[in-house]
């Protein structure tokens, strides 16, 4: 085949039609099966809402638990008893105490921080400072593994044991001194479903307690996480540049961002559908 013929062949394959008039034909073999296409059509709005949203949808998403599905799953105690997520909420009670050896000053800061966040949101929850319950002392000891080089605190083990100890009688913020087994850099771990926040004493300030307190109240996110931008709130466009209480620690600001504040408010409003009141 000569070069001239080769040119001729190619002209026949691509007719001389301007690009804007050419018909776009799908390849014979479609890239997605019918099932995958429908799955994409259904899930795309959810994916988009997790990247970008607007204030009314953000608030509705917290009321309906769309943005906090992790707050819906039941939790299981060490002996296998299941508790509905946030079952403690009906007790309207959060207690704060320290493991043996934790300073009174740290417990005071934790109490102040927890109470500050409850007040800021306007929730009608009683925050109480108590001495560690006897069953909590045993569970603290059991959760502090002594294997290996240094002691480590097993949050999940403590949580499961505490559900057996106290059920859903209250939520608690506990201060202790050993590093978490996951990483020595973790300052606190909190979970709404089981109603447990555990903080390390050495870094406990009022702000850390408020930060973990907001997690305990259901705000299971940080302000630099998805959705990255919410129209209706004036916040830094670059998520990492936001300076609010609910940024990954350590943050330098002690107030909730409007996005976090409204999320917690609407999350608890969602609980009021059954006729209970949770706001002052
Ligand atoms: Zn956090």
Coordinates of N, CA, C and O in Angstrom, one line a residue, residues 50-195:
X50 N -21.0 14.8 50.0 CA -19.8 14.7 51.0 C -18.6 15.5 50.6 O -17.7 15.6 51.3
X51 N -18.7 16.0 49.4 CA -17.6 16.9 49.0 C -17.9 18.4 49.1 O -17.1 19.2 49.5
X52 N -19.2 18.7 48.8 CA -19.6 20.1 48.8 C -21.1 20.1 49.2 O -21.9 19.3 48.7
X53 N -21.5 21.0 50.0 CA -22.9 21.1 50.3 C -23.3 22.5 50.7 O -22.5 23.4 50.6
X54 N -24.6 22.7 51.0 CA -25.0 24.0 51.4 C -25.6 23.9 52.8 O -26.0 22.8 53.2
X55 N -25.6 25.0 53.5 CA -26.0 25.1 54.9 C -27.3 24.3 55.2 O -27.3 23.5 56.1
X56 N -28.4 24.5 54.5 CA -29.7 23.8 54.9 C -29.5 22.3 54.7 O -30.1 21.6 55.6
X57 N -28.8 21.9 53.7 CA -28.6 20.4 53.5 C -27.7 19.8 54.6 O -27.9 18.7 55.1
X58 N -26.7 20.6 55.0 CA -25.8 20.2 56.1 C -26.6 20.0 57.4 O -26.4 19.0 58.0
X59 N -27.4 21.0 57.7 CA -28.2 20.9 58.9 C -29.2 19.7 58.8 O -29.4 19.0 59.8
X60 N -29.9 19.6 57.7 CA -30.8 18.5 57.5 C -30.1 17.1 57.6 O -30.6 16.2 58.2
X61 N -28.9 17.1 57.1 CA -28.0 15.9 57.1 C -27.7 15.5 58.5 O -27.4 14.3 58.7
X62 N -27.6 16.4 59.4 CA -27.3 16.0 60.8 C -28.5 15.6 61.5 O -28.5 14.7 62.3
X63 N -29.6 16.3 61.1 CA -30.9 15.9 61.8 C -31.3 14.5 61.4 O -31.9 13.7 62.1
X64 N -31.0 14.1 60.1 CA -31.4 12.8 59.6 C -30.3 11.8 59.7 O -30.4 10.7 59.3
X65 N -29.1 12.2 60.3 CA -28.0 11.4 60.5 C -27.2 11.0 59.3 O -26.4 10.1 59.3
X66 N -27.5 11.7 58.2 CA -26.7 11.4 56.9 C -25.3 11.7 57.1 O -24.4 10.9 56.6
X67 N -24.9 12.7 57.8 CA -23.5 13.1 58.0 C -22.8 12.4 59.2 O -21.7 12.7 59.5
X68 N -23.6 11.6 59.9 CA -23.0 10.9 61.1 C -23.5 9.5 61.2 O -24.0 9.1 62.3
X69 N -23.4 8.7 60.2 CA -23.9 7.3 60.2 C -23.2 6.5 61.3 O -23.8 5.6 61.8
X70 N -22.0 6.9 61.6 CA -21.3 6.2 62.7 C -21.9 6.4 64.0 O -21.6 5.6 64.9
X71 N -22.8 7.4 64.2 CA -23.5 7.5 65.4 C -24.8 6.7 65.5 O -25.6 6.8 66.4
X72 N -25.0 5.8 64.5 CA -26.2 5.0 64.5 C -26.0 3.6 64.9 O -26.9 2.9 65.3
X73 N -24.7 3.1 64.8 CA -24.5 1.7 65.0 C -24.5 1.3 66.5 O -23.9 2.1 67.3
X74 N -25.2 0.3 66.9 CA -25.2 -0.1 68.3 C -23.8 -0.5 68.8 O -23.0 -0.9 68.0
X75 N -23.6 -0.5 70.1 CA -22.3 -0.8 70.6 C -22.5 -2.0 71.5 O -23.6 -2.3 72.0
X76 N -21.4 -2.8 71.7 CA -21.6 -4.1 72.4 C -20.7 -4.1 73.6 O -19.5 -3.7 73.5
X77 N -21.2 -4.6 74.7 CA -20.4 -4.6 75.9 C -19.5 -5.9 75.9 O -19.7 -6.7 75.0
X78 N -18.6 -6.0 76.8 CA -17.7 -7.1 76.9 C -18.4 -8.4 77.0 O -17.9 -9.4 76.5
X79 N -19.5 -8.4 77.7 CA -20.3 -9.7 77.8 C -21.3 -9.9 76.7 O -22.0 -10.9 76.7
X80 N -21.3 -9.0 75.7 CA -22.1 -9.3 74.5 C -23.4 -8.6 74.5 O -24.2 -8.8 73.6
X81 N -23.7 -7.8 75.5 CA -25.0 -7.0 75.5 C -24.9 -5.9 74.5 O -23.9 -5.1 74.5
X82 N -25.9 -5.7 73.7 CA -25.9 -4.6 72.7 C -26.7 -3.4 73.2 O -27.8 -3.6 73.8
X83 N -26.2 -2.3 73.0 CA -26.8 -1.0 73.4 C -27.0 -0.2 72.2 O -26.1 -0.1 71.3
X84 N -28.2 0.4 72.1 CA -28.5 1.3 71.0 C -27.5 2.5 71.0 O -27.1 2.9 72.1
X85 N -27.0 3.0 69.9 CA -26.1 4.1 69.9 C -26.7 5.3 70.6 O -27.8 5.6 70.4
X86 N -25.9 5.8 71.5 CA -26.3 7.0 72.3 C -27.5 6.7 73.2 O -28.2 7.6 73.6
X87 N -27.6 5.5 73.7 CA -28.7 5.1 74.6 C -28.5 6.0 75.9 O -29.5 6.2 76.6
X88 N -27.3 6.4 76.2 CA -27.1 7.2 77.4 C -27.8 8.5 77.4 O -28.0 9.2 78.4
X89 N -28.1 9.0 76.2 CA -28.6 10.4 76.0 C -29.9 10.6 76.9 O -30.1 11.7 77.4
X90 N -30.7 9.6 77.0 CA -32.0 9.8 77.8 C -31.7 10.0 79.3 O -32.5 10.5 80.0
X91 N -30.5 9.6 79.7 CA -30.1 9.9 81.1 C -29.8 11.4 81.3 O -29.8 11.9 82.4
X92 N -29.5 12.1 80.2 CA -29.1 13.5 80.3 C -28.0 13.8 81.2 O -28.0 14.8 81.9
X93 N -27.1 12.9 81.4 CA -26.1 13.0 82.4 C -24.7 12.7 81.8 O -24.5 11.6 81.2
X94 N -23.7 13.5 82.1 CA -22.3 13.2 81.7 C -21.5 13.4 83.0 O -21.5 14.4 83.7
X95 N -20.7 12.4 83.4 CA -19.8 12.5 84.5 C -18.4 12.6 84.1 O -18.0 12.1 83.1
X96 N -17.6 13.3 84.9 CA -16.2 13.5 84.7 C -15.4 13.0 85.9 O -15.7 13.4 87.0
X97 N -14.4 12.2 85.6 CA -13.5 11.8 86.7 C -12.2 11.4 86.2 O -12.0 11.2 85.0
X98 N -11.2 11.2 87.1 CA -9.9 10.9 86.8 C -9.5 9.5 87.4 O -10.0 9.1 88.4
X99 N -8.6 8.8 86.7 CA -8.0 7.6 87.2 C -7.1 8.0 88.4 O -6.8 9.1 88.5
X100 N -6.8 7.0 89.3 CA -6.0 7.3 90.4 C -4.7 8.0 90.0 O -4.1 7.5 89.0
X101 N -4.3 9.0 90.6 CA -3.0 9.7 90.3 C -3.2 10.9 89.4 O -2.3 11.8 89.3
X102 N -4.4 11.1 88.8 CA -4.6 12.2 87.9 C -4.9 13.4 88.8 O -5.6 13.4 89.8
X103 N -4.3 14.6 88.4 CA -4.4 15.8 89.3 C -5.8 16.4 89.3 O -6.5 16.3 88.3
X104 N -6.1 17.0 90.5 CA -7.4 17.6 90.6 C -7.5 18.8 89.6 O -8.6 19.0 89.1
X105 N -6.4 19.4 89.3 CA -6.4 20.5 88.4 C -6.8 20.1 87.0 O -7.6 20.7 86.3
X106 N -6.3 18.9 86.5 CA -6.7 18.4 85.2 C -8.1 18.0 85.2 O -8.8 18.3 84.2
X107 N -8.6 17.4 86.3 CA -10.1 17.1 86.3 C -10.9 18.3 86.2 O -12.0 18.3 85.6
X108 N -10.5 19.4 86.9 CA -11.3 20.6 86.9 C -11.3 21.2 85.5 O -12.4 21.6 85.0
X109 N -10.2 21.1 84.8 CA -10.2 21.6 83.4 C -11.1 20.8 82.5 O -11.8 21.3 81.6
X110 N -11.0 19.5 82.7 CA -11.9 18.6 81.9 C -13.4 18.9 82.1 O -14.2 19.0 81.2
X111 N -13.7 19.1 83.4 CA -15.1 19.4 83.8 C -15.5 20.7 83.2 O -16.6 20.8 82.5
X112 N -14.6 21.7 83.3 CA -14.9 23.0 82.7 C -15.1 23.0 81.2 O -16.0 23.6 80.7
X113 N -14.2 22.2 80.5 CA -14.3 22.1 79.1 C -15.6 21.4 78.6 O -16.2 21.8 77.6
X114 N -15.9 20.3 79.3 CA -17.1 19.6 79.0 C -18.4 20.4 79.2 O -19.2 20.4 78.3
X115 N -18.4 21.1 80.3 CA -19.6 21.9 80.6 C -19.7 23.1 79.6 O -20.8 23.4 79.2
X116 N -18.5 23.6 79.2 CA -18.5 24.8 78.3 C -19.2 24.4 77.0 O -19.9 25.1 76.4
X117 N -18.9 23.2 76.5 CA -19.4 22.8 75.2 C -20.9 22.5 75.3 O -21.7 22.8 74.4
X118 N -21.3 21.9 76.4 CA -22.7 21.6 76.6 C -23.5 22.9 76.7 O -24.6 23.1 76.0
X119 N -22.9 23.9 77.4 CA -23.6 25.2 77.5 C -23.6 26.0 76.1 O -24.5 26.6 75.7
X120 N -22.4 25.8 75.4 CA -22.4 26.5 74.1 C -23.4 26.0 73.1 O -24.0 26.8 72.4
X121 N -23.7 24.7 73.2 CA -24.7 24.2 72.3 C -26.1 24.4 72.9 O -27.1 24.4 72.1
X122 N -26.2 24.6 74.2 CA -27.5 24.9 74.8 C -28.2 23.7 75.2 O -29.4 23.7 75.4
X123 N -27.5 22.6 75.4 CA -28.1 21.3 75.7 C -28.5 21.3 77.2 O -27.7 21.8 78.1
X124 N -29.6 20.6 77.5 CA -30.0 20.4 78.9 C -29.5 19.1 79.4 O -30.2 18.2 79.7
X125 N -28.1 19.0 79.5 CA -27.5 17.8 80.1 C -26.7 18.2 81.4 O -26.1 19.3 81.4
X126 N -26.8 17.4 82.3 CA -26.1 17.7 83.6 C -24.7 17.1 83.5 O -24.5 16.0 83.2
X127 N -23.7 18.0 83.8 CA -22.3 17.6 83.8 C -21.9 17.6 85.3 O -22.1 18.5 86.0
X128 N -21.4 16.4 85.7 CA -21.1 16.2 87.1 C -19.6 15.8 87.3 O -19.2 14.9 86.5
X129 N -19.0 16.3 88.3 CA -17.6 15.8 88.6 C -17.8 14.8 89.7 O -18.3 15.2 90.8
X130 N -17.3 13.6 89.5 CA -17.4 12.6 90.6 C -16.1 11.9 90.9 O -15.1 12.1 90.1
X131 N -16.0 11.2 92.0 CA -14.9 10.3 92.2 C -15.0 9.1 91.4 O -16.2 8.7 91.1
X132 N -13.9 8.5 90.9 CA -14.1 7.3 90.0 C -15.0 6.2 90.7 O -14.7 5.8 91.8
X133 N -16.0 5.7 90.0 CA -16.8 4.6 90.5 C -15.9 3.4 90.7 O -14.9 3.2 89.9
X134 N -16.2 2.5 91.7 CA -15.4 1.3 91.9 C -15.3 0.4 90.7 O -14.2 -0.1 90.4
X135 N -16.4 0.2 90.0 CA -16.3 -0.6 88.8 C -15.4 0.0 87.7 O -14.7 -0.7 86.9
X136 N -15.4 1.3 87.7 CA -14.5 2.0 86.7 C -13.1 1.8 87.0 O -12.2 1.6 86.1
X137 N -12.7 1.7 88.3 CA -11.3 1.5 88.7 C -10.8 0.1 88.2 O -9.7 0.0 87.7
X138 N -11.7 -0.9 88.4 CA -11.3 -2.2 87.9 C -11.2 -2.2 86.4 O -10.3 -2.9 85.9
X139 N -12.1 -1.5 85.7 CA -12.0 -1.6 84.2 C -10.8 -0.8 83.7 O -10.2 -1.1 82.7
X140 N -10.5 0.3 84.4 CA -9.3 1.1 84.1 C -8.0 0.2 84.1 O -7.2 0.2 83.3
X141 N -8.0 -0.6 85.2 CA -6.9 -1.4 85.4 C -6.8 -2.5 84.3 O -5.8 -2.8 83.8
X142 N -8.0 -3.1 84.0 CA -8.0 -4.2 83.0 C -7.6 -3.7 81.7 O -7.1 -4.4 80.8
X143 N -8.0 -2.4 81.4 CA -7.7 -1.8 80.1 C -6.3 -1.3 79.9 O -5.9 -1.0 78.8
X144 N -5.6 -1.3 81.0 CA -4.2 -0.8 80.9 C -3.3 -2.0 80.9 O -2.9 -2.6 81.9
X145 N -2.9 -2.3 79.6 CA -2.1 -3.5 79.4 C -0.7 -3.3 79.9 O -0.1 -2.2 79.7
X146 N -0.1 -4.3 80.5 CA 1.3 -4.1 81.0 C 2.3 -4.9 80.2 O 3.4 -5.0 80.5
X147 N 1.8 -5.5 79.1 CA 2.7 -6.3 78.2 C 3.6 -5.4 77.5 O 3.3 -4.2 77.2
X148 N 4.7 -5.9 77.0 CA 5.7 -5.1 76.2 C 6.5 -4.1 77.0 O 6.6 -4.3 78.3
X149 N 7.0 -3.1 76.4 CA 7.9 -2.2 77.1 C 7.2 -1.2 78.1 O 7.6 -1.0 79.2
X150 N 6.1 -0.6 77.6 CA 5.5 0.4 78.4 C 4.0 0.1 78.5 O 3.4 -0.6 77.6
X151 N 3.3 0.6 79.5 CA 1.9 0.3 79.6 C 1.1 1.1 78.5 O 1.6 2.2 78.1
X152 N 0.1 0.5 78.1 CA -0.8 1.2 77.0 C -2.2 1.1 77.4 O -2.6 0.1 78.1
X153 N -3.0 2.0 77.0 CA -4.4 2.0 77.4 C -5.3 1.6 76.2 O -5.2 2.1 75.1
X154 N -6.1 0.5 76.4 CA -6.9 0.0 75.4 C -8.3 0.6 75.5 O -9.1 0.1 76.3
X155 N -8.6 1.6 74.6 CA -9.9 2.3 74.7 C -11.0 1.3 74.5 O -12.0 1.4 75.2
X156 N -10.9 0.5 73.4 CA -12.0 -0.4 73.1 C -12.4 -1.4 74.2 O -13.5 -1.7 74.5
X157 N -11.3 -1.9 74.8 CA -11.5 -2.8 75.9 C -12.2 -2.1 77.1 O -13.2 -2.6 77.7
X158 N -11.8 -0.9 77.4 CA -12.4 -0.1 78.5 C -13.8 0.2 78.2 O -14.7 0.0 79.0
X159 N -14.1 0.6 76.9 CA -15.5 0.9 76.5 C -16.4 -0.3 76.7 O -17.5 -0.2 77.2
X160 N -15.9 -1.5 76.2 CA -16.8 -2.7 76.3 C -17.0 -3.0 77.8 O -18.1 -3.4 78.1
X161 N -16.0 -2.9 78.6 CA -16.2 -3.2 80.0 C -17.1 -2.2 80.7 O -17.9 -2.5 81.6
X162 N -17.0 -0.9 80.3 CA -17.8 0.1 81.0 C -19.3 0.0 80.6 O -20.1 0.3 81.4
X163 N -19.5 -0.6 79.4 CA -20.9 -0.8 79.1 C -21.5 -1.9 80.0 O -22.7 -1.8 80.3
X164 N -20.7 -2.8 80.3 CA -21.2 -3.8 81.3 C -21.3 -3.2 82.7 O -22.3 -3.5 83.4
X165 N -20.4 -2.3 83.1 CA -20.4 -1.7 84.4 C -21.6 -0.8 84.6 O -22.4 -0.9 85.5
X166 N -21.8 0.1 83.6 CA -22.8 1.2 83.8 C -23.9 1.2 82.8 O -24.9 2.0 83.0
X167 N -23.9 0.3 81.8 CA -24.9 0.3 80.8 C -25.0 1.7 80.2 O -24.0 2.3 79.8
X168 N -26.2 2.2 80.1 CA -26.5 3.5 79.5 C -26.9 4.5 80.6 O -27.6 5.5 80.3
X169 N -26.4 4.3 81.8 CA -26.9 5.1 82.9 C -26.3 6.6 82.8 O -26.9 7.5 83.3
X170 N -25.2 6.8 82.1 CA -24.7 8.1 81.9 C -23.6 8.0 80.9 O -23.1 6.9 80.5
X171 N -23.1 9.2 80.4 CA -21.9 9.2 79.5 C -20.8 9.7 80.4 O -21.0 10.3 81.5
X172 N -19.5 9.5 80.0 CA -18.5 9.8 80.9 C -17.2 10.3 80.2 O -16.9 9.9 79.1
X173 N -16.5 11.2 80.9 CA -15.3 11.7 80.4 C -14.2 11.3 81.4 O -14.3 11.7 82.6
X174 N -13.3 10.5 81.0 CA -12.3 9.9 82.0 C -10.9 10.4 81.6 O -10.5 10.4 80.5
X175 N -10.2 10.8 82.7 CA -8.8 11.2 82.5 C -7.9 10.1 83.0 O -8.2 9.5 84.0
X176 N -6.9 9.8 82.2 CA -5.9 8.8 82.6 C -4.5 9.2 82.2 O -4.4 10.2 81.5
X177 N -3.5 8.4 82.6 CA -2.1 8.9 82.4 C -1.3 8.2 81.3 O -0.3 8.7 80.9
X178 N -1.7 7.0 81.0 CA -0.9 6.2 80.1 C -1.2 6.4 78.6 O -2.3 6.9 78.3
X179 N -0.2 6.2 77.7 CA -0.5 6.4 76.3 C -1.5 5.4 75.8 O -1.6 4.3 76.3
X180 N -2.3 5.8 74.7 CA -3.2 4.9 74.1 C -2.4 3.8 73.3 O -1.3 4.2 72.8
X181 N -2.9 2.6 73.3 CA -2.1 1.6 72.6 C -2.0 1.8 71.1 O -1.0 1.4 70.5
X182 N -2.9 2.6 70.5 CA -2.8 2.9 69.1 C -1.6 3.8 68.7 O -0.9 3.5 67.8
X183 N -1.4 4.8 69.6 CA -0.3 5.7 69.3 C -0.1 6.6 70.5 O -1.0 7.0 71.2
X184 N 1.2 6.8 70.8 CA 1.5 7.7 72.0 C 1.1 9.1 71.7 O 1.1 10.0 72.6
X185 N 0.8 9.5 70.4 CA 0.5 10.8 70.1 C -1.0 11.2 70.2 O -1.4 12.3 70.1
X186 N -1.8 10.2 70.5 CA -3.2 10.5 70.6 C -3.5 11.1 72.0 O -3.0 10.6 73.0
X187 N -4.2 12.2 72.0 CA -4.5 12.9 73.2 C -5.8 12.5 73.8 O -6.0 12.6 75.0
X188 N -6.7 12.1 73.0 CA -8.0 11.7 73.5 C -8.8 10.9 72.5 O -8.6 11.0 71.3
X189 N -9.7 10.0 72.9 CA -10.6 9.3 72.1 C -12.0 9.4 72.6 O -12.2 9.2 73.8
X190 N -12.9 9.7 71.7 CA -14.3 9.9 72.2 C -15.3 9.2 71.2 O -15.0 9.2 70.0
X191 N -16.4 8.8 71.8 CA -17.4 8.1 70.9 C -18.8 8.4 71.5 O -19.0 8.1 72.7
X192 N -19.6 8.9 70.7 CA -21.0 9.2 71.1 C -21.8 8.0 71.4 O -22.5 7.9 72.4
X193 N -21.7 7.0 70.5 CA -22.5 5.8 70.6 C -22.4 5.1 72.0 O -23.4 4.8 72.6
X194 N -21.2 5.0 72.5 CA -21.0 4.4 73.8 C -21.0 5.4 74.9 O -21.0 5.0 76.1
X195 N -20.9 6.7 74.6 CA -20.9 7.7 75.6 C -19.6 7.7 76.4 O -19.6 7.8 77.6

